[in-house]
Coordinates of C-alpha atoms and ligand atoms in Angstrom, one line a residue:
M20 CA 7.4 4.2 -15.2
H21 CA 7.1 0.4 -15.4
I22 CA 3.7 -1.2 -16.6
N23 CA 3.6 -5.1 -16.4
I24 CA -0.1 -7.2 -16.6
F25 CA -0.7 -10.0 -15.7
S26 CA -2.9 -12.9 -17.0
S27 CA -2.6 -14.9 -13.7
E28 CA -2.6 -13.0 -10.1
S29 CA -0.4 -15.5 -9.0
A30 CA 2.0 -14.6 -11.2
L31 CA 1.3 -11.1 -10.5
A32 CA 2.3 -12.3 -6.6
E33 CA 5.5 -13.8 -7.6
A34 CA 6.9 -11.1 -9.5
A35 CA 6.0 -8.4 -7.3
A36 CA 7.0 -10.0 -4.3
E37 CA 10.7 -11.5 -6.1
R38 CA 11.5 -7.2 -6.0
I39 CA 10.9 -7.4 -2.9
I40 CA 13.1 -10.5 -2.1
A41 CA 15.7 -8.9 -3.9
Q42 CA 15.8 -5.8 -1.7
V43 CA 16.3 -7.7 1.2
R44 CA 18.8 -10.1 0.3
E45 CA 20.4 -6.3 -0.8
N46 CA 19.8 -5.0 2.9
A47 CA 18.8 -7.9 6.0
E48 CA 17.5 -4.6 7.6
A49 CA 15.7 -3.2 4.4
V50 CA 13.0 -0.8 5.2
I51 CA 8.6 -2.2 3.8
G52 CA 5.8 0.3 3.1
L53 CA 3.0 -2.4 3.8
A54 CA -0.2 -1.6 1.9
T55 CA -3.9 -3.3 4.1
G56 CA -6.6 -4.4 1.5
A57 CA -7.0 -7.5 0.0
S58 CA -5.0 -6.5 -3.4
P59 CA -1.5 -7.1 -1.5
V60 CA -2.6 -10.6 0.2
A61 CA -1.3 -13.0 -1.9
V62 CA 1.8 -10.3 -2.5
Y63 CA 2.7 -10.9 1.0
H64 CA 2.4 -15.1 0.9
A65 CA 4.4 -15.2 -2.7
W66 CA 7.5 -13.0 -0.2
G67 CA 7.2 -15.2 3.0
K68 CA 6.8 -18.4 0.8
G69 CA 9.9 -17.4 -1.5
A70 CA 11.7 -15.9 1.6
A71 CA 11.6 -19.3 4.0
T72 CA 12.4 -21.5 0.0
L73 CA 16.0 -19.2 0.5
G74 CA 16.1 -19.6 4.0
L75 CA 16.8 -16.1 3.9
D76 CA 16.2 -14.7 7.8
Q77 CA 14.3 -11.5 8.2
S78 CA 14.2 -11.1 11.6
R79 CA 15.8 -7.8 11.3
V80 CA 13.5 -6.4 8.5
R81 CA 11.4 -3.2 9.3
G82 CA 7.8 -2.6 8.2
F83 CA 5.7 0.5 8.0
A84 CA 2.3 1.0 8.0
L85 CA 0.2 3.2 5.4
D86 CA -2.6 3.8 7.4
E87 CA -5.5 3.3 10.6
Y88 CA -8.3 3.7 11.0
L89 CA -9.6 6.6 13.4
G90 CA -11.2 4.8 17.0
L91 CA -10.9 0.7 16.7
D92 CA -8.6 -0.7 19.1
P93 CA -5.6 -2.0 18.0
E94 CA -7.1 -5.5 19.2
D95 CA -10.1 -5.1 17.2
S96 CA -9.8 -7.7 13.8
R97 CA -10.8 -5.1 11.8
S98 CA -8.4 -2.5 12.3
Y99 CA -5.8 -2.4 10.0
H100 CA -3.0 -3.3 13.0
A101 CA -4.6 -7.0 12.7
V102 CA -5.1 -6.6 9.2
I103 CA -1.1 -5.6 8.9
R104 CA -1.0 -8.2 11.7
R105 CA -2.1 -11.4 9.9
D106 CA -1.5 -10.5 6.5
A107 CA 1.8 -8.4 6.4
V108 CA 3.4 -10.2 9.2
A109 CA 2.2 -13.6 9.6
G110 CA 1.8 -13.5 5.6
A111 CA 5.6 -12.6 4.9
G112 CA 6.7 -13.9 8.1
L113 CA 8.1 -10.5 9.4
N114 CA 9.2 -9.7 13.3
A115 CA 5.8 -8.4 14.4
E116 CA 8.3 -5.5 17.1
L117 CA 10.0 -4.0 13.8
V118 CA 6.7 -3.5 12.0
L119 CA 5.2 0.1 12.8
I120 CA 1.8 0.8 12.5
P121 CA -0.7 4.7 13.0
Q122 CA -2.1 4.8 15.7
G123 CA -5.9 5.1 15.7
S124 CA -6.3 7.2 19.4
G125 CA -6.6 10.7 17.8
D126 CA -3.3 11.3 19.6
P127 CA -2.6 14.6 18.1
E128 CA 1.0 13.8 18.4
A129 CA 1.1 11.1 15.9
P130 CA 1.4 11.9 13.2
A131 CA 4.6 13.9 13.6
A132 CA 5.5 11.1 15.9
Y133 CA 5.4 8.3 12.6
E134 CA 7.0 10.8 10.1
R135 CA 9.7 11.0 13.0
A136 CA 9.6 7.3 12.8
I137 CA 10.3 6.9 9.4
R138 CA 12.8 9.2 8.4
E139 CA 14.8 8.0 11.7
A140 CA 14.8 4.5 9.7
G141 CA 16.5 6.0 7.1
G142 CA 13.2 6.1 4.8
V143 CA 11.7 3.7 2.9
D144 CA 13.7 1.6 0.5
V145 CA 10.1 -0.5 -1.1
Q146 CA 6.1 0.8 -0.9
V147 CA 3.8 -1.7 -1.6
L148 CA 0.3 0.2 -2.3
G149 CA -3.1 -0.8 -3.9
I150 CA -4.8 1.6 -5.3
G151 CA -8.8 2.5 -4.5
R152 CA -11.6 3.1 -7.1
N153 CA -11.5 6.3 -6.7
G154 CA -7.5 6.6 -7.2
H155 CA -6.4 6.6 -3.8
L156 CA -3.1 5.8 -2.4
G157 CA -3.3 5.4 1.3
F158 CA -7.0 6.6 3.1
N159 CA -5.0 9.9 1.0
E160 CA -8.5 10.6 -1.1
P161 CA -9.5 12.7 -4.4
G162 CA -8.1 16.3 -3.7
S163 CA -5.5 15.6 -1.2
P164 CA -1.9 17.9 -1.7
A165 CA 0.6 15.5 -3.2
Q166 CA 3.1 17.2 -0.8
S167 CA 0.8 16.1 1.8
R168 CA 2.8 14.2 5.4
T169 CA 1.3 11.8 7.8
R170 CA -2.5 13.2 9.2
V171 CA -5.9 12.6 10.0
V172 CA -8.4 12.7 7.1
Q173 CA -12.3 11.9 6.6
L174 CA -13.1 9.2 4.4
A175 CA -14.5 9.3 0.7
A176 CA -18.3 8.5 0.2
S177 CA -16.9 5.5 -2.5
T178 CA -13.7 4.4 -0.3
M179 CA -16.5 3.6 3.2
A180 CA -18.6 2.2 0.7
D181 CA -16.0 -0.7 -0.2
N182 CA -14.7 -0.5 3.4
A183 CA -18.1 -1.3 4.7
R184 CA -17.9 -5.5 2.9
Y185 CA -16.2 -5.6 6.5
F186 CA -18.3 -4.5 9.1
D187 CA -21.6 -6.2 10.2
R188 CA -23.9 -2.5 10.5
A189 CA -23.0 0.2 7.7
E190 CA -23.0 2.5 11.1
D191 CA -19.3 0.8 12.2
V192 CA -17.8 1.5 9.6
P193 CA -15.4 4.1 10.5
T194 CA -15.5 7.6 8.4
A195 CA -12.1 8.5 9.3
A196 CA -8.2 7.3 9.4
I197 CA -4.9 8.0 9.8
T198 CA -2.9 7.9 6.6
Q199 CA 0.7 8.1 5.4
G200 CA 0.4 11.4 3.1
L201 CA 1.0 11.7 -0.5
G202 CA 4.5 13.3 -0.4
T203 CA 5.2 10.4 2.7
I204 CA 3.9 7.9 -0.3
F205 CA 6.6 9.3 -3.1
E206 CA 9.7 9.7 -0.6
A207 CA 10.3 5.7 -1.0
R208 CA 13.1 5.1 -3.3
E209 CA 10.7 2.5 -4.4
L210 CA 6.8 1.7 -5.6
I211 CA 5.5 -1.1 -6.5
V212 CA 1.3 -0.8 -7.4
I213 CA -0.7 -3.7 -7.4
A214 CA -4.5 -3.3 -8.5
V215 CA -6.5 -7.0 -9.6
G216 CA -10.0 -7.3 -10.3
E217 CA -12.3 -5.0 -13.0
A218 CA -13.4 -2.2 -10.5
K219 CA -10.0 -1.0 -10.5
A220 CA -9.4 -1.0 -14.6
D221 CA -11.6 2.8 -15.0
A222 CA -8.7 4.1 -11.9
V223 CA -5.4 2.8 -13.2
A224 CA -6.7 3.5 -17.2
A225 CA -6.7 7.1 -15.4
A226 CA -3.6 6.8 -13.0
I227 CA -1.0 5.6 -16.1
E228 CA -2.2 7.6 -19.0
G229 CA -4.0 10.2 -17.8
E230 CA -3.3 14.1 -17.2
T231 CA -1.5 13.9 -13.4
T232 CA -4.1 15.9 -10.6
E233 CA -4.4 15.7 -6.7
D234 CA -8.0 14.8 -8.4
L235 CA -6.6 11.2 -8.9
P236 CA -4.0 10.5 -6.5
A237 CA -2.7 7.6 -7.8
S238 CA -1.6 10.0 -11.0
L239 CA 0.6 12.0 -9.0
L240 CA 2.6 8.6 -9.5
Q241 CA 3.8 9.4 -12.9
S242 CA 6.1 11.9 -11.4
H243 CA 8.1 9.0 -9.4
P244 CA 11.6 8.0 -10.7
N245 CA 10.9 4.4 -9.7
V246 CA 7.2 3.1 -9.9
H247 CA 6.2 -0.9 -10.5
W248 CA 2.9 -1.5 -11.4
F249 CA 1.7 -4.9 -10.8
I250 CA -1.4 -5.5 -13.2
D251 CA -3.9 -8.3 -13.6
Q252 CA -5.9 -8.1 -17.1
A253 CA -9.3 -7.0 -15.7
A254 CA -7.6 -4.1 -14.4
A255 CA -5.5 -3.1 -17.1
A256 CA -8.6 -3.8 -19.1
K257 CA -8.7 0.3 -19.9
L258 CA -5.6 0.5 -20.6
S259 CA -5.1 1.7 -24.4
E260 CA -3.5 -0.9 -26.2
S261 CA 0.1 0.4 -27.6
V262 CA 0.3 0.7 -23.6
A263 CA -1.0 -3.0 -23.1
L264 CA 1.0 -4.5 -25.3
V265 CA 4.2 -2.9 -24.5
A266 CA 3.5 -4.5 -20.9
A267 CA 1.7 -8.0 -21.0
V268 CA 4.1 -10.4 -19.8
Ligands
LIG316 P1 -8.1 -3.4 -1.6 O1 -8.1 -1.4 -1.7 O2 -7.2 -3.6 -2.2 O3 -8.9 -3.7 -0.3 O4 -9.3 -3.3 -3.4 C1 -7.6 -0.8 -1.6 C2 -7.3 0.4 -1.8 O5 -7.9 0.9 -1.3 O6 -6.4 1.3 -1.9

């Protein structure tokens, strides 16, 4: 694992964006895995800005989102369809037609169709990931099997509590989602994991320095051959001194 700790979020975002841009420069049809949530927003903007500065043609870049709530209309501003359009597609300057998002309609064919689409695209070159306070990746909550594929899942209580900030009423917070599985995510050739803020410090330390266990899905990243962590100082606060010293950028 490559661990990078940054003193500012803008430096973090630029460094993470640089890795994505390098892939797009190498392959105009690169396949990028897109995460929702607050963590990657600055990265998407730095990516879009960097690509524009270079005059990079991104019209053929393909994208796959990690997850979607079950039961929200794709036009609902809180749906991940809307979040991906706003933060990733508009932020990074992507072609919306080439960015796929799992269907949260409950269609029983949707998980297998999504897996097939990723496979037919040749797999994911770079996957952007956030990490939940409980160590989840996508909506793979603690206890998710390491080999899991795209499927419908129930959300953990801590995830629903974190997501409640986007909903006016507690009863509107979705309780289920469709998510790429851990097995799906770990097939990406490169993983970029972004963790910002002190709420993530325990999960980051356990994921990087703790035992690998399905009880903390992010700890399973230790087994992936090409993981790059981008962490701010607050999220890095609980790493041991020896790791933090080496990782400081
Ligand atoms: P956040 O979510 O980026 O909004 O903190 C990350 C996650 O839960 O995976």
